[in-house]
Short mmCIF file of C-alpha atoms in Angstrom, two decimals:
data_model
loop_
_atom_site.label_atom_id
_atom_site.label_comp_id
_atom_site.label_asym_id
_atom_site.label_seq_id
_atom_site.Cartn_x
_atom_site.Cartn_y
_atom_site.Cartn_z
CA MET S 1103 98.24 109.82 98.13
CA GLU S 1104 97.45 106.77 100.04
CA LYS S 1105 100.97 105.33 99.92
CA ARG S 1106 102.64 108.04 101.71
CA PHE S 1107 99.35 108.35 104.16
CA LEU S 1108 100.15 104.36 104.95
CA ASP S 1109 103.86 105.00 104.80
CA SER S 1110 104.13 108.06 106.90
CA ASN S 1111 100.96 108.91 109.30
CA LEU S 1112 101.85 108.49 112.78
CA LEU S 1113 98.70 107.44 114.27
CA LEU S 1114 99.12 104.26 112.08
CA LEU S 1115 103.05 103.88 112.97
CA ALA S 1116 102.29 104.03 116.62
CA SER S 1117 99.54 100.97 116.34
CA HIS S 1118 102.36 98.87 114.13
CA TYR S 1119 104.37 99.19 117.62
CA ASN S 1120 101.66 98.23 119.44
CA ILE S 1121 101.30 95.28 117.64
CA ASP S 1122 104.82 94.66 117.57
CA ALA S 1123 104.49 94.75 121.55
CA GLN S 1124 101.68 92.49 121.81
CA LYS S 1125 103.63 89.68 119.65
CA ALA S 1126 106.79 90.18 122.20
CA LEU S 1127 104.33 89.12 124.72
CA ILE S 1128 103.24 85.83 122.90
CA GLN S 1129 106.87 84.87 122.86
CA GLN S 1130 106.88 85.69 126.57
CA ALA S 1131 104.00 83.59 127.81
CA LYS S 1132 105.69 80.65 125.78
CA LEU S 1133 108.63 80.50 128.65
CA TRP S 1134 108.90 78.42 131.38
CA ASP S 1135 108.81 80.00 134.83
CA ASN S 1136 113.00 80.05 135.90
CA PRO S 1137 113.99 77.14 138.75
CA VAL S 1138 114.38 78.58 141.89
CA LEU S 1139 117.75 77.36 144.14
CA ASN S 1140 117.52 77.28 148.16
CA THR S 1141 120.49 76.95 149.84
CA ASP S 1142 121.34 76.60 154.17
CA GLN S 1143 125.25 76.00 154.87
CA VAL S 1144 126.10 76.55 158.67
CA ILE S 1145 128.71 79.28 159.34
CA ALA S 1146 128.73 79.26 163.30
CA ALA S 1147 128.66 76.98 165.88
CA ASN S 1148 130.22 75.78 169.27
CA GLY S 1149 131.60 79.65 169.13
CA LYS S 1150 133.52 78.90 166.40
CA PHE S 1151 132.80 80.25 162.87
CA PHE S 1152 132.84 77.83 159.94
CA PRO S 1153 133.77 75.58 162.26
CA TYR S 1154 134.11 72.67 158.99
CA GLY S 1155 137.07 70.14 159.21
CA LYS S 1156 137.44 66.16 159.76
CA PHE S 1157 135.98 63.57 161.71
CA ALA S 1158 138.32 60.67 163.15
CA ASP S 1159 136.72 58.54 160.70
CA GLY S 1160 137.98 61.03 157.73
CA SER S 1161 134.35 62.00 157.17
CA TYR S 1162 133.27 65.84 156.75
CA SER S 1163 131.99 68.02 159.33
CA GLY S 1164 129.86 70.71 159.10
CA GLN S 1165 125.85 71.25 157.81
CA TYR S 1166 124.90 72.80 154.41
CA TYR S 1167 121.83 72.36 152.52
CA VAL S 1168 120.79 72.61 148.58
CA GLN S 1169 117.63 72.41 146.92
CA VAL S 1170 116.02 73.15 142.93
CA GLN S 1171 112.12 73.92 143.04
CA GLN S 1172 111.06 74.15 139.64
CA LEU S 1173 107.00 75.50 139.14
CA ILE S 1174 104.94 73.32 136.86
CA LYS S 1175 102.00 75.03 135.85
CA THR S 1176 99.30 72.37 135.89
CA ALA S 1177 95.61 72.58 133.97
CA GLY S 1178 97.20 73.76 130.65
CA LYS S 1179 97.78 76.78 132.21
CA ARG S 1180 100.90 77.67 129.94
CA ASN S 1181 98.61 76.98 126.52
CA LYS S 1182 96.23 78.88 127.78
CA LEU S 1183 98.16 81.98 128.47
CA ILE S 1184 99.79 81.58 124.54
CA ASN S 1185 96.07 81.81 123.67
CA LEU S 1186 95.18 84.46 125.66
CA ALA S 1187 98.30 86.54 124.32
CA THR S 1188 98.08 85.23 120.91
CA THR S 1189 94.14 86.52 120.60
CA ASN S 1190 95.33 89.92 122.25
CA ALA S 1191 97.66 90.45 119.41
CA ARG S 1192 95.42 89.72 116.63
CA LEU S 1193 93.13 92.18 118.73
CA SER S 1194 95.89 95.02 118.14
CA GLU S 1195 96.32 93.82 114.61
CA LEU S 1196 91.97 94.55 113.92
CA GLN S 1197 92.47 97.73 115.72
CA LEU S 1198 94.71 98.58 113.57
CA GLN S 1199 93.18 97.98 110.17
CA ASP S 1200 90.03 99.98 112.17
CA VAL S 1201 92.10 102.98 112.35
CA VAL S 1202 93.59 102.70 109.03
CA ARG S 1203 89.44 102.03 107.87
CA ASN S 1204 88.63 105.63 109.38
CA LEU S 1205 91.40 107.33 108.34
CA ARG S 1206 91.32 106.25 104.69
CA TYR S 1207 87.72 107.24 105.16
CA GLN S 1208 88.57 110.70 106.47
CA LEU S 1209 91.24 111.12 103.64
CA ARG S 1210 89.48 110.46 100.43
CA THR S 1211 86.12 112.36 101.59
CA ASP S 1212 88.44 115.25 102.32
CA TYR S 1213 89.81 115.14 98.94
CA TYR S 1214 86.36 114.51 97.27
CA THR S 1215 85.18 118.01 99.31
CA ILE S 1216 88.12 119.66 97.81
CA ILE S 1217 87.76 118.88 93.90
CA GLN S 1218 84.35 119.94 94.53
CA GLN S 1219 85.32 123.20 96.70
CA LEU S 1220 87.68 124.11 93.80
CA GLY S 1221 85.11 123.51 91.08
CA ASN S 1222 82.69 125.71 92.94
CA ARG S 1223 85.75 128.24 93.01
CA THR S 1224 86.49 127.77 89.53
CA ILE S 1225 82.33 128.83 88.84
CA TYR S 1226 82.61 132.13 91.26
CA GLU S 1227 85.99 133.06 89.29
CA GLY S 1228 84.13 132.65 86.00
CA GLN S 1229 80.90 134.03 87.31
CA LEU S 1230 83.39 137.11 88.35
CA LEU S 1231 85.08 137.62 85.62
CA GLN S 1232 81.88 137.83 83.42
CA LEU S 1233 80.98 140.47 85.97
CA ASN S 1234 83.70 142.86 86.07
CA LYS S 1235 84.00 142.32 82.31
CA LEU S 1236 80.08 143.77 82.40
CA LEU S 1237 80.60 145.85 85.10
CA SER S 1238 83.14 147.96 83.00
CA GLY S 1239 80.92 147.74 79.85
CA MET S 1240 78.30 149.31 82.41
CA GLN S 1241 80.54 152.14 83.74
CA SER S 1242 80.72 153.59 80.38
CA GLN S 1243 77.22 153.65 79.66
CA LEU S 1244 76.43 154.88 83.35
CA SER S 1245 78.91 157.85 82.80
CA VAL S 1246 76.76 158.63 79.43
CA GLY S 1247 73.43 158.14 81.34
CA ASN S 1248 72.13 155.01 79.41
CA ILE S 1249 71.36 153.34 81.89
CA ALA S 1250 70.16 153.61 85.61
CA GLN S 1251 72.73 153.60 88.51
CA LYS S 1252 70.35 151.30 90.89
CA ASP S 1253 71.57 148.95 87.69
CA TYR S 1254 75.15 149.53 88.09
CA LEU S 1255 74.91 149.28 91.41
CA ARG S 1256 73.08 146.20 91.80
CA ILE S 1257 75.77 144.61 89.55
CA GLN S 1258 78.26 145.68 91.52
CA ALA S 1259 76.69 144.32 94.86
CA LEU S 1260 76.66 141.12 93.10
CA VAL S 1261 80.26 141.37 92.25
CA ILE S 1262 81.24 141.93 96.19
CA ALA S 1263 79.00 139.16 97.33
CA LEU S 1264 80.82 136.73 95.05
CA GLN S 1265 84.06 138.20 96.45
CA GLN S 1266 82.76 137.20 100.25
CA ASP S 1267 81.76 133.52 98.87
CA ILE S 1268 85.13 132.82 97.53
CA THR S 1269 86.91 134.15 100.46
CA ASP S 1270 84.31 131.73 102.68
CA LEU S 1271 84.99 129.01 100.39
CA ASP S 1272 88.93 129.78 100.29
CA LYS S 1273 88.60 129.04 104.08
CA SER S 1274 86.90 125.79 104.16
CA ILE S 1275 89.43 124.62 101.55
CA ALA S 1276 91.97 125.62 103.99
CA ASP S 1277 90.35 123.27 106.75
CA ASN S 1278 90.21 120.31 104.04
CA GLU S 1279 94.09 120.93 103.06
CA ALA S 1280 95.06 120.83 106.71
CA ASP S 1281 93.21 117.68 107.79
CA LEU S 1282 94.92 116.07 104.26
CA LYS S 1283 97.80 117.79 105.16
CA THR S 1284 97.96 116.08 109.06
CA LEU S 1285 97.24 112.40 107.76
CA LEU S 1286 99.83 112.84 105.11
CA GLN S 1287 102.69 114.28 107.10
CA LEU S 1288 102.96 117.34 105.37
CA LYS S 1289 104.53 120.14 107.43
CA ASN S 1290 105.24 122.65 104.93
CA ASP S 1291 102.93 125.23 103.34
CA SER S 1292 102.14 123.64 100.02
CA PHE S 1293 98.78 122.80 98.34
CA ILE S 1294 97.56 119.64 97.98
CA LYS S 1295 95.80 119.98 94.44
CA PRO S 1296 93.77 116.66 93.77
CA VAL S 1297 94.31 115.33 89.92
CA SER S 1298 91.42 113.77 89.56
CA MET S 1299 87.63 114.83 89.05
CA LEU S 1300 84.20 114.35 90.12
CA ASP S 1301 82.90 112.55 87.21
CA ALA S 1302 83.40 108.60 87.11
CA ASP S 1303 80.73 106.51 87.02
CA VAL S 1304 79.51 104.46 89.48
CA VAL S 1305 78.94 100.88 89.22
CA ILE S 1306 76.90 98.43 91.60
CA ALA S 1307 77.68 94.52 90.65
CA ALA S 1308 76.23 92.48 94.12
CA THR S 1309 73.52 92.37 96.14
CA VAL S 1310 73.17 93.76 99.62
CA ASP S 1311 73.43 89.98 100.71
CA VAL S 1312 76.53 89.66 98.86
CA LEU S 1313 77.91 93.02 100.27
CA ALA S 1314 76.82 92.13 103.93
CA GLU S 1315 78.84 88.68 103.79
CA THR S 1316 81.94 90.19 101.95
CA ALA S 1317 81.78 93.07 105.01
CA LYS S 1318 82.12 90.09 107.22
CA GLN S 1319 84.99 88.78 106.05
CA ASN S 1320 86.56 92.51 105.85
CA ASN S 1321 85.12 94.68 108.23
CA PRO S 1322 87.78 95.50 111.08
CA TYR S 1323 85.46 96.59 113.72
CA TYR S 1324 82.64 93.60 113.23
CA GLN S 1325 85.85 91.14 113.27
CA LEU S 1326 87.12 92.88 116.23
CA GLN S 1327 84.03 92.20 118.24
CA GLN S 1328 84.40 88.38 117.11
CA THR S 1329 87.84 88.19 118.16
CA GLN S 1330 86.93 90.15 121.32
CA THR S 1331 84.20 87.27 122.14
CA VAL S 1332 86.84 84.49 121.66
CA PHE S 1333 89.07 86.21 124.00
CA GLN S 1334 87.02 86.22 126.78
CA GLN S 1335 86.21 82.70 126.13
CA GLN S 1336 89.96 81.86 126.66
CA ASN S 1337 89.88 84.28 129.96
CA LEU S 1338 87.33 81.82 131.04
CA ALA S 1339 89.19 78.73 130.69
CA TYR S 1340 91.93 80.28 132.24
CA GLN S 1341 90.26 81.56 134.98
CA LYS S 1342 88.83 77.86 135.58
CA ALA S 1343 92.06 76.47 134.86
CA LEU S 1344 93.35 78.72 138.05
CA ARG S 1345 91.50 76.49 139.72
CA VAL S 1346 93.29 73.68 139.72
CA PRO S 1347 96.68 74.60 142.25
CA ASP S 1348 100.37 74.51 140.05
CA LEU S 1349 103.20 71.87 141.63
CA THR S 1350 106.00 72.64 142.86
CA LEU S 1351 108.73 70.18 142.46
CA GLY S 1352 112.41 70.45 144.13
CA PRO S 1353 115.53 67.71 144.81
CA ASN S 1354 117.55 68.62 147.59
CA PHE S 1355 120.51 67.27 149.60
CA ASP S 1356 121.41 67.67 153.16
CA ARG S 1357 124.55 67.07 155.03
CA ASN S 1358 125.19 66.50 158.38
CA SER S 1359 121.09 67.75 159.73
CA ASN S 1360 119.16 64.94 159.14
CA PHE S 1361 119.16 61.19 160.10
CA ALA S 1362 121.65 60.33 157.09
CA PRO S 1363 124.96 62.22 156.90
CA ASN S 1364 124.48 62.30 152.99
CA TYR S 1365 120.68 63.30 152.85
CA VAL S 1366 118.85 62.88 149.00
CA GLY S 1367 115.17 63.83 149.07
CA LEU S 1368 112.87 65.27 146.36
CA GLY S 1369 110.28 67.77 147.48
CA ILE S 1370 106.56 68.33 146.59
CA SER S 1371 104.22 71.47 147.30
CA LEU S 1372 101.14 72.66 146.35
CA PRO S 1373 98.34 74.77 147.70
CA LEU S 1374 95.72 73.45 148.78
CA PRO S 1375 92.11 74.79 146.96
CA ILE S 1376 89.65 74.30 150.09
CA LEU S 1377 89.17 78.00 150.64
CA ASN S 1378 90.02 79.82 147.11
CA LYS S 1379 88.65 78.38 144.48
CA ASN S 1380 89.08 81.49 142.11
CA GLN S 1381 85.62 81.53 142.12
CA GLY S 1382 85.01 85.43 141.51
CA ASN S 1383 87.08 85.70 138.79
CA ILE S 1384 85.61 82.76 136.99
CA LYS S 1385 82.11 84.26 137.84
CA SER S 1386 83.02 88.02 136.46
CA ALA S 1387 84.53 86.07 133.04
CA ALA S 1388 81.39 84.27 132.54
CA PHE S 1389 79.47 87.44 132.61
CA SER S 1390 82.44 88.92 130.90
CA VAL S 1391 81.73 86.29 128.56
CA LYS S 1392 77.84 87.06 127.72
CA GLN S 1393 78.13 90.82 127.63
CA GLN S 1394 81.02 90.59 124.71
CA GLN S 1395 78.37 87.89 123.11
CA SER S 1396 75.59 90.72 123.27
CA ILE S 1397 78.09 93.34 121.30
CA ALA S 1398 78.96 90.79 118.97
CA SER S 1399 75.70 90.08 118.19
CA ASN S 1400 74.94 93.92 118.14
CA ALA S 1401 77.83 94.68 115.92
CA GLU S 1402 76.14 91.96 113.29
CA THR S 1403 72.73 93.83 113.14
CA GLU S 1404 74.58 97.05 112.64
CA LEU S 1405 77.18 96.12 110.09
CA ARG S 1406 74.32 94.61 108.54
CA ASN S 1407 71.77 97.69 108.35
CA ASN S 1408 74.89 99.80 107.79
CA ILE S 1409 75.40 98.05 104.77
CA SER S 1410 72.07 98.27 103.44
CA ASN S 1411 71.74 101.54 103.90
CA ALA S 1412 74.75 102.87 102.27
CA TYR S 1413 73.42 100.50 99.59
CA THR S 1414 69.95 102.43 98.95
CA LYS S 1415 71.69 105.86 99.28
CA LEU S 1416 74.10 104.86 96.93
CA LEU S 1417 71.47 103.84 94.66
CA LEU S 1418 69.39 106.87 94.65
CA THR S 1419 72.39 108.89 93.84
CA ILE S 1420 73.40 106.97 90.89
CA GLN S 1421 69.65 107.39 89.75
CA GLN S 1422 70.10 111.00 90.45
CA ASN S 1423 73.20 110.94 88.24
CA SER S 1424 71.26 110.47 85.36
CA SER S 1425 71.82 110.92 81.46
CA LEU S 1426 68.86 113.35 81.12
CA GLN S 1427 70.35 115.36 84.20
CA LYS S 1428 73.45 115.77 82.11
CA GLU S 1429 71.97 116.99 79.09
CA PHE S 1430 70.04 119.44 80.91
CA TYR S 1431 73.42 120.88 82.66
CA THR S 1432 74.84 121.07 79.22
CA LYS S 1433 71.54 123.08 77.48
CA TYR S 1434 71.50 125.43 80.69
CA GLN S 1435 75.10 126.05 80.15
CA LEU S 1436 74.47 127.24 76.45
CA MET S 1437 71.32 129.39 77.18
CA TYR S 1438 73.15 131.12 80.12
CA GLU S 1439 75.37 132.53 77.08
CA ASN S 1440 72.51 133.16 75.38
CA ILE S 1441 71.14 134.79 78.14
CA LEU S 1442 74.71 136.92 79.34
CA LYS S 1443 75.10 138.38 75.54
CA SER S 1444 70.52 139.39 75.24
CA TYR S 1445 71.68 141.65 78.45
CA GLN S 1446 74.77 142.68 76.95
CA GLN S 1447 72.42 143.96 74.01
CA ARG S 1448 69.54 145.00 76.43
CA GLN S 1449 67.31 142.67 75.17
CA ILE S 1450 66.31 141.64 78.83
CA SER S 1451 66.09 143.19 81.81
CA LEU S 1452 68.71 143.36 84.26
CA LEU S 1453 65.74 141.48 87.05
CA GLU S 1454 65.80 138.81 84.31
CA PHE S 1455 69.36 138.68 83.93
CA LEU S 1456 69.80 138.83 87.98
CA ASP S 1457 67.36 135.84 88.24
CA PHE S 1458 69.16 133.40 85.81
CA PHE S 1459 72.32 134.53 87.10
CA ASN S 1460 71.88 133.31 90.16
CA ASP S 1461 69.47 130.07 88.63
CA PHE S 1462 72.08 129.31 87.14
CA THR S 1463 75.36 129.66 89.71
CA GLY S 1464 72.58 127.01 91.55
CA SER S 1465 72.46 124.81 89.32
CA ARG S 1466 76.06 124.66 88.33
CA GLN S 1467 76.68 124.05 92.39
CA ARG S 1468 74.08 121.66 92.76
CA LEU S 1469 75.80 119.56 89.70
CA LEU S 1470 79.37 119.61 91.21
CA GLN S 1471 77.31 118.47 94.92
CA GLN S 1472 75.60 115.43 93.23
CA LYS S 1473 78.55 114.61 91.80
CA LEU S 1474 80.40 114.75 95.40
CA ASN S 1475 77.39 112.90 96.88
CA LEU S 1476 78.10 110.33 93.99
CA GLN S 1477 81.81 109.99 95.27
CA LEU S 1478 80.73 110.14 99.02
CA ALA S 1479 77.94 107.43 98.62
CA LYS S 1480 80.36 105.44 96.86
CA GLU S 1481 83.16 105.50 100.14
CA GLU S 1482 80.56 105.04 102.39
CA LEU S 1483 79.49 101.70 101.53
CA ASN S 1484 83.32 100.94 100.85
CA PHE S 1485 84.01 102.09 104.47
CA HIS S 1486 81.08 99.81 106.32
CA ALA S 1487 82.11 96.86 104.16
CA GLY S 1488 85.96 97.34 105.15
CA THR S 1489 87.25 96.90 101.51
CA ASP S 1490 87.13 98.72 98.39
CA ILE S 1491 84.28 96.75 96.63
CA ILE S 1492 83.84 99.84 94.25
CA LYS S 1493 87.25 101.18 92.93
#
């Protein structure tokens, strides 16, 4: 299921394209600026178009000028732009990882929830089957006057209530199925039936400190904030480099418009950093660094607290899912079967049967909810850790 999710989810595919786009910008940042060709030649002089010819000494008349200019970036601006593009591509990769982490958590949550909902449906169907059998037997007893009609109607009302519960449950299952199909990009009317159960035991072999350090290495949101800090620092370095003017060099050749008939020169130009020293952009970038450092620091605190909270909740859930409780539910099932037989044999009253019936149904639902809580607590810890610490 997860393989199909990773291969076909459109949000993930779109994020992959974004990474490719950012990596292409790294290649673009490595390119040098194109040289610039400037040329100037006479096309008319003294009433004559294209006045080219030869003088008496054999030299050519007419004038033309050719210059080739190349921009040379100073202060390491090119390398700084490459660093910015590289870090930006890394940010896109981490954003994709964070999308995968969130969608995988949603996928597993829906999956385990459907297991629990199908379990509840099985409980309702079993109870409904038993009540219908009971109701069928009571109908013959009612016709001969052995039972009161109010007892028959009370069981019938319970059947109707169970049927309504099944309908409401089916609606919830349909909602979760729709989410799963969207995540897996399934467009047909098929039903996704989970193959695993909620009975798997969960064991934690690491401490909170170990889990927190693991999360720092794997949690994409945390790494995203740290990398964003690097990006802002690189941007500050680039803005400072922009204070240094770039140099433009260009050899030029001039014929018949200078003191020498064939003039060869070298042109050098650069702006004078007198009025604009990029002060505003530098100050803005410096504040952005401080802002992102605060965000990154908060992300670290939040990650530690989330890991600790998820760890505590998982421990509490594991304690709740004890072997003693499993034994209780096994015995409770046997007792329910005896209670049902006792009522059928009219050894207990209808009120006693209904009380036990409702309590038993609730206890089986609580057992399923407890198993679901264990899996969800496990997935929450994995979610904050950024990796499957607990398989």
